[in-house]
Tab-separated table of C-alpha atoms in Angstrom:
chain	number	residue	atom	x	y	z
A	1	GLY	CA	76.244	86.351	20.743
A	2	GLN	CA	74.572	85.881	24.069
A	3	GLN	CA	70.809	86.131	23.887
A	4	VAL	CA	67.986	86.292	26.386
A	5	MET	CA	64.628	85.329	24.966
A	6	GLN	CA	61.359	86.079	26.650
A	7	ILE	CA	57.848	84.841	25.890
A	8	PRO	CA	55.137	85.749	25.381
A	9	GLN	CA	55.655	89.222	23.973
A	10	TYR	CA	52.152	90.270	24.992
A	11	GLN	CA	49.638	88.878	27.420
A	12	HIS	CA	46.143	90.154	28.060
A	13	VAL	CA	44.235	88.739	31.013
A	14	GLN	CA	41.066	89.365	32.933
A	15	GLU	CA	41.576	90.680	36.425
A	16	GLY	CA	41.873	87.732	38.774
A	17	GLU	CA	43.481	85.418	36.224
A	18	ASP	CA	47.032	84.179	36.590
A	19	PHE	CA	49.933	85.283	34.414
A	20	THR	CA	53.310	83.733	33.616
A	21	THR	CA	56.256	85.006	31.588
A	22	TYR	CA	59.214	82.822	30.643
A	23	CYS	CA	62.809	83.744	30.126
A	24	ASN	CA	65.477	81.625	28.393
A	25	SER	CA	69.159	82.396	28.056
A	26	SER	CA	71.473	81.022	25.399
A	27	THR	CA	74.184	80.755	28.068
A	28	THR	CA	74.381	79.793	31.728
A	29	LEU	CA	73.819	82.793	33.953
A	30	SER	CA	75.439	83.662	37.267
A	31	ASN	CA	72.183	85.317	38.237
A	32	ILE	CA	68.957	86.538	36.712
A	33	GLN	CA	67.170	89.764	37.461
A	34	TRP	CA	63.568	90.794	36.887
A	35	TYR	CA	62.375	94.326	36.294
A	36	LYS	CA	58.957	95.898	35.832
A	37	GLN	CA	58.340	98.951	33.686
A	38	ARG	CA	55.012	100.695	33.970
A	39	PRO	CA	53.705	102.525	30.880
A	40	GLY	CA	55.626	105.785	30.566
A	41	GLY	CA	57.950	104.847	33.404
A	42	HIS	CA	61.382	103.412	33.930
A	43	PRO	CA	62.406	99.836	34.827
A	44	VAL	CA	62.117	99.049	38.507
A	45	PHE	CA	64.134	96.218	39.999
A	46	LEU	CA	61.943	93.426	41.359
A	47	ILE	CA	64.237	90.600	42.352
A	48	GLN	CA	67.484	88.762	41.696
A	49	LEU	CA	67.875	84.983	41.688
A	50	VAL	CA	71.314	83.469	42.133
A	51	LYS	CA	71.045	79.825	43.089
A	52	SER	CA	70.185	76.920	40.819
A	53	GLY	CA	66.528	75.951	41.301
A	54	GLU	CA	65.852	78.962	43.482
A	55	VAL	CA	62.268	80.035	44.106
A	56	LYS	CA	61.383	83.373	45.629
A	57	LYS	CA	58.028	84.912	46.395
A	58	GLN	CA	56.898	88.481	46.718
A	59	LYS	CA	53.247	88.487	47.710
A	60	ARG	CA	51.422	87.341	44.547
A	61	LEU	CA	54.622	87.101	42.483
A	62	THR	CA	56.638	83.879	42.295
A	63	PHE	CA	60.043	83.825	40.647
A	64	GLN	CA	61.932	80.669	39.656
A	65	PHE	CA	65.453	80.075	38.445
A	66	GLY	CA	66.011	76.851	36.531
A	67	GLU	CA	68.292	74.072	37.634
A	68	ALA	CA	70.641	74.705	34.724
A	69	LYS	CA	70.602	78.450	35.429
A	70	LYS	CA	69.532	79.148	31.864
A	71	ASN	CA	65.854	79.804	32.312
A	72	SER	CA	63.549	81.599	34.672
A	73	SER	CA	59.900	82.415	35.115
A	74	LEU	CA	57.721	84.969	36.778
A	75	HIS	CA	54.226	83.932	37.821
A	76	ILE	CA	51.590	86.335	39.096
A	77	THR	CA	48.609	84.878	40.905
A	78	ALA	CA	45.239	86.592	40.640
A	79	THR	CA	46.350	89.584	38.604
A	80	GLN	CA	45.235	93.070	39.519
A	81	THR	CA	45.103	96.218	37.409
A	82	THR	CA	48.172	97.462	39.259
A	83	ASP	CA	50.168	94.609	37.699
A	84	VAL	CA	49.944	96.260	34.286
A	85	GLY	CA	53.315	96.905	32.694
A	86	THR	CA	56.168	95.271	30.874
A	87	TYR	CA	58.195	92.659	32.718
A	88	PHE	CA	61.824	92.236	31.683
A	89	CYS	CA	64.295	89.568	32.643
A	90	ALA	CA	68.008	90.285	32.405
A	91	GLY	CA	71.199	88.375	32.907
A	92	PRO	CA	74.844	89.413	33.172
A	93	THR	CA	76.949	89.114	30.039
A	94	GLN	CA	79.612	86.440	29.946
A	95	GLY	CA	83.090	86.992	31.282
A	96	GLY	CA	82.166	88.640	34.531
A	97	SER	CA	81.053	91.881	32.951
A	98	GLU	CA	78.698	94.133	34.877
A	99	LYS	CA	76.619	94.613	31.745
A	100	LEU	CA	73.168	93.099	31.508
A	101	VAL	CA	71.467	91.521	28.538
A	102	PHE	CA	67.732	92.173	28.644
A	103	GLY	CA	64.955	90.083	27.225
A	104	LYS	CA	62.480	91.857	24.955
A	105	GLY	CA	59.932	91.910	27.764
A	106	THR	CA	56.389	90.720	28.210
A	107	LYS	CA	53.751	93.382	28.160
A	108	LEU	CA	50.906	92.575	30.505
A	109	THR	CA	47.505	94.220	30.232
A	110	VAL	CA	44.732	93.480	32.692
A	111	ASN	CA	41.075	93.938	31.932
A	112	PRO	CA	39.157	95.043	35.043
B	1	GLY	CA	67.979	103.014	49.315
B	2	ALA	CA	69.545	102.719	45.853
B	3	VAL	CA	67.980	105.789	44.330
B	4	VAL	CA	69.120	107.012	40.931
B	5	SER	CA	68.095	110.473	39.783
B	6	GLN	CA	68.055	111.448	36.130
B	7	HIS	CA	67.577	114.950	34.792
B	8	PRO	CA	65.924	116.344	32.786
B	9	SER	CA	62.819	114.190	32.467
B	10	TRP	CA	62.037	115.445	28.994
B	11	VAL	CA	63.585	117.714	26.428
B	12	ILE	CA	62.187	119.208	23.265
B	13	CYS	CA	64.658	121.104	21.110
B	14	LYS	CA	65.592	122.048	17.593
B	15	SER	CA	67.726	119.964	15.310
B	16	GLY	CA	71.418	120.741	15.727
B	17	THR	CA	71.198	121.383	19.463
B	18	SER	CA	73.372	119.497	21.918
B	19	VAL	CA	71.577	118.038	24.929
B	20	LYS	CA	73.139	117.022	28.233
B	21	ILE	CA	71.501	114.424	30.481
B	22	GLU	CA	72.628	113.873	34.055
B	23	CYS	CA	72.480	110.669	36.058
B	24	ARG	CA	73.159	110.720	39.789
B	25	SER	CA	73.284	107.982	42.373
B	26	LEU	CA	71.829	109.622	45.477
B	27	ASP	CA	72.606	107.258	48.299
B	28	PHE	CA	75.425	105.076	47.057
B	29	GLN	CA	78.625	105.359	45.107
B	30	ALA	CA	78.601	103.995	41.593
B	31	THR	CA	81.904	103.263	39.946
B	32	THR	CA	79.938	102.083	36.927
B	33	MET	CA	76.850	103.546	35.333
B	34	PHE	CA	75.101	102.438	32.177
B	35	TRP	CA	73.301	104.363	29.480
B	36	TYR	CA	70.444	102.768	27.596
B	37	ARG	CA	68.197	103.801	24.770
B	38	GLN	CA	64.663	102.540	24.445
B	39	PHE	CA	62.466	102.905	21.394
B	40	PRO	CA	58.664	102.683	21.806
B	41	LYS	CA	57.445	99.200	22.670
B	42	GLN	CA	60.969	97.818	22.561
B	43	SER	CA	63.508	96.564	25.046
B	44	LEU	CA	66.438	98.400	26.511
B	45	MET	CA	69.432	98.789	24.242
B	46	LEU	CA	72.717	99.329	26.040
B	47	MET	CA	74.623	102.226	24.521
B	48	ALA	CA	77.651	102.460	26.755
B	49	THR	CA	79.187	101.679	30.108
B	50	SER	CA	80.353	104.705	32.004
B	51	ASN	CA	83.378	104.204	34.218
B	52	GLU	CA	84.361	106.699	36.898
B	53	GLY	CA	87.680	108.321	36.088
B	54	SER	CA	88.161	106.646	32.733
B	55	LYS	CA	86.768	106.551	29.236
B	56	ALA	CA	83.380	105.078	28.598
B	57	THR	CA	83.042	101.763	26.802
B	58	TYR	CA	80.660	101.990	23.879
B	59	GLU	CA	78.605	99.181	22.397
B	60	GLN	CA	79.037	98.260	18.778
B	61	GLY	CA	77.313	100.697	16.452
B	62	VAL	CA	77.106	103.548	18.976
B	63	GLU	CA	79.004	106.652	17.872
B	64	LYS	CA	81.250	107.853	20.660
B	65	ASP	CA	81.582	111.310	19.125
B	66	LYS	CA	77.814	111.587	18.927
B	67	PHE	CA	77.074	110.420	22.455
B	68	LEU	CA	79.663	111.898	24.791
B	69	ILE	CA	79.859	110.375	28.232
B	70	ASN	CA	81.591	111.838	31.248
B	71	HIS	CA	81.767	110.087	34.618
B	72	ALA	CA	83.614	112.644	36.694
B	73	SER	CA	82.669	111.428	40.144
B	74	LEU	CA	81.359	108.333	41.909
B	75	THR	CA	77.850	109.745	41.903
B	76	LEU	CA	77.498	111.508	38.568
B	77	SER	CA	77.595	110.497	34.928
B	78	THR	CA	76.495	112.685	32.029
B	79	LEU	CA	75.445	111.828	28.492
B	80	THR	CA	75.630	114.583	25.906
B	81	VAL	CA	73.850	114.039	22.605
B	82	THR	CA	75.794	116.296	20.281
B	83	SER	CA	74.181	118.056	17.329
B	84	ALA	CA	70.988	116.112	17.857
B	85	HIS	CA	68.755	115.260	14.909
B	86	PRO	CA	65.208	113.872	14.753
B	87	GLU	CA	66.493	110.298	14.521
B	88	ASP	CA	68.067	110.790	17.962
B	89	SER	CA	64.635	111.235	19.486
B	90	SER	CA	64.162	108.455	22.006
B	91	PHE	CA	63.863	107.535	25.661
B	92	TYR	CA	67.288	107.545	27.297
B	93	ILE	CA	67.694	105.783	30.648
B	94	CYS	CA	70.672	105.505	32.938
B	95	SER	CA	71.297	102.902	35.565
B	96	ALA	CA	73.820	102.482	38.330
B	97	ARG	CA	74.955	99.800	40.712
B	98	ASP	CA	77.234	99.860	43.684
B	99	GLY	CA	80.537	98.062	43.494
B	100	ARG	CA	79.607	94.962	45.472
B	101	PRO	CA	79.295	91.648	43.616
B	102	ASN	CA	75.934	90.490	42.269
B	103	GLN	CA	74.177	93.771	42.910
B	104	PRO	CA	71.278	94.758	40.605
B	105	GLN	CA	71.137	97.839	38.473
B	106	HIS	CA	68.876	100.649	39.601
B	107	PHE	CA	67.404	102.866	36.953
B	108	GLY	CA	66.817	106.576	36.731
B	109	ASP	CA	63.456	107.940	35.657
B	110	GLY	CA	64.610	108.328	32.070
B	111	THR	CA	64.740	111.291	29.713
B	112	ARG	CA	62.361	111.656	26.791
B	113	LEU	CA	64.217	113.482	24.039
B	114	SER	CA	62.295	114.955	21.138
B	115	ILE	CA	64.236	116.673	18.363
B	116	LEU	CA	62.170	118.826	16.055
């Protein structure tokens, strides 16, 4: 079945270091969405990428969607302690369904 | 905008109790809502898709008689965990999206269910 793989599973950085998480889908996606879940919280929508090769920025966060629309990345520049949490990518299931397939997430911890 | 409210935030109850969780879209109409289950340190597992005015669509392996879903209006879906047992203890999260194409899902705060 359709799978969305995300690496790394865990990442520990010193405050100020950069961080990147990668997402790969087994199928071509119409769009890819990124969510952040703080410890004890619920997923919060960050961004959606739709176009092949699209790059979007939100302050220190840079999101990319691959040319083949099968992979994506989230890069955080100069991490801060407020960046702590688990970052999930998700893509729609095949066939036009509204359902999302989530990656397993990358848990980011930041040492102050 | 796009606020989803989920209630209650946490529940502790005895084995055999049925528990109802509500999910409301506060500022938009949601013809479709989704119910997820999340175990500690794991990803979101879709349980079912809740469709307004029709029966929910359950994912493989999810017992429809165990997890009753009702989507009676465009802003409210409920999940009832019937005769809950300790193995049903988990974090349950709903999400909703409006009907326009390519819109993201917005999640409720989640419900932590602990069955003693």
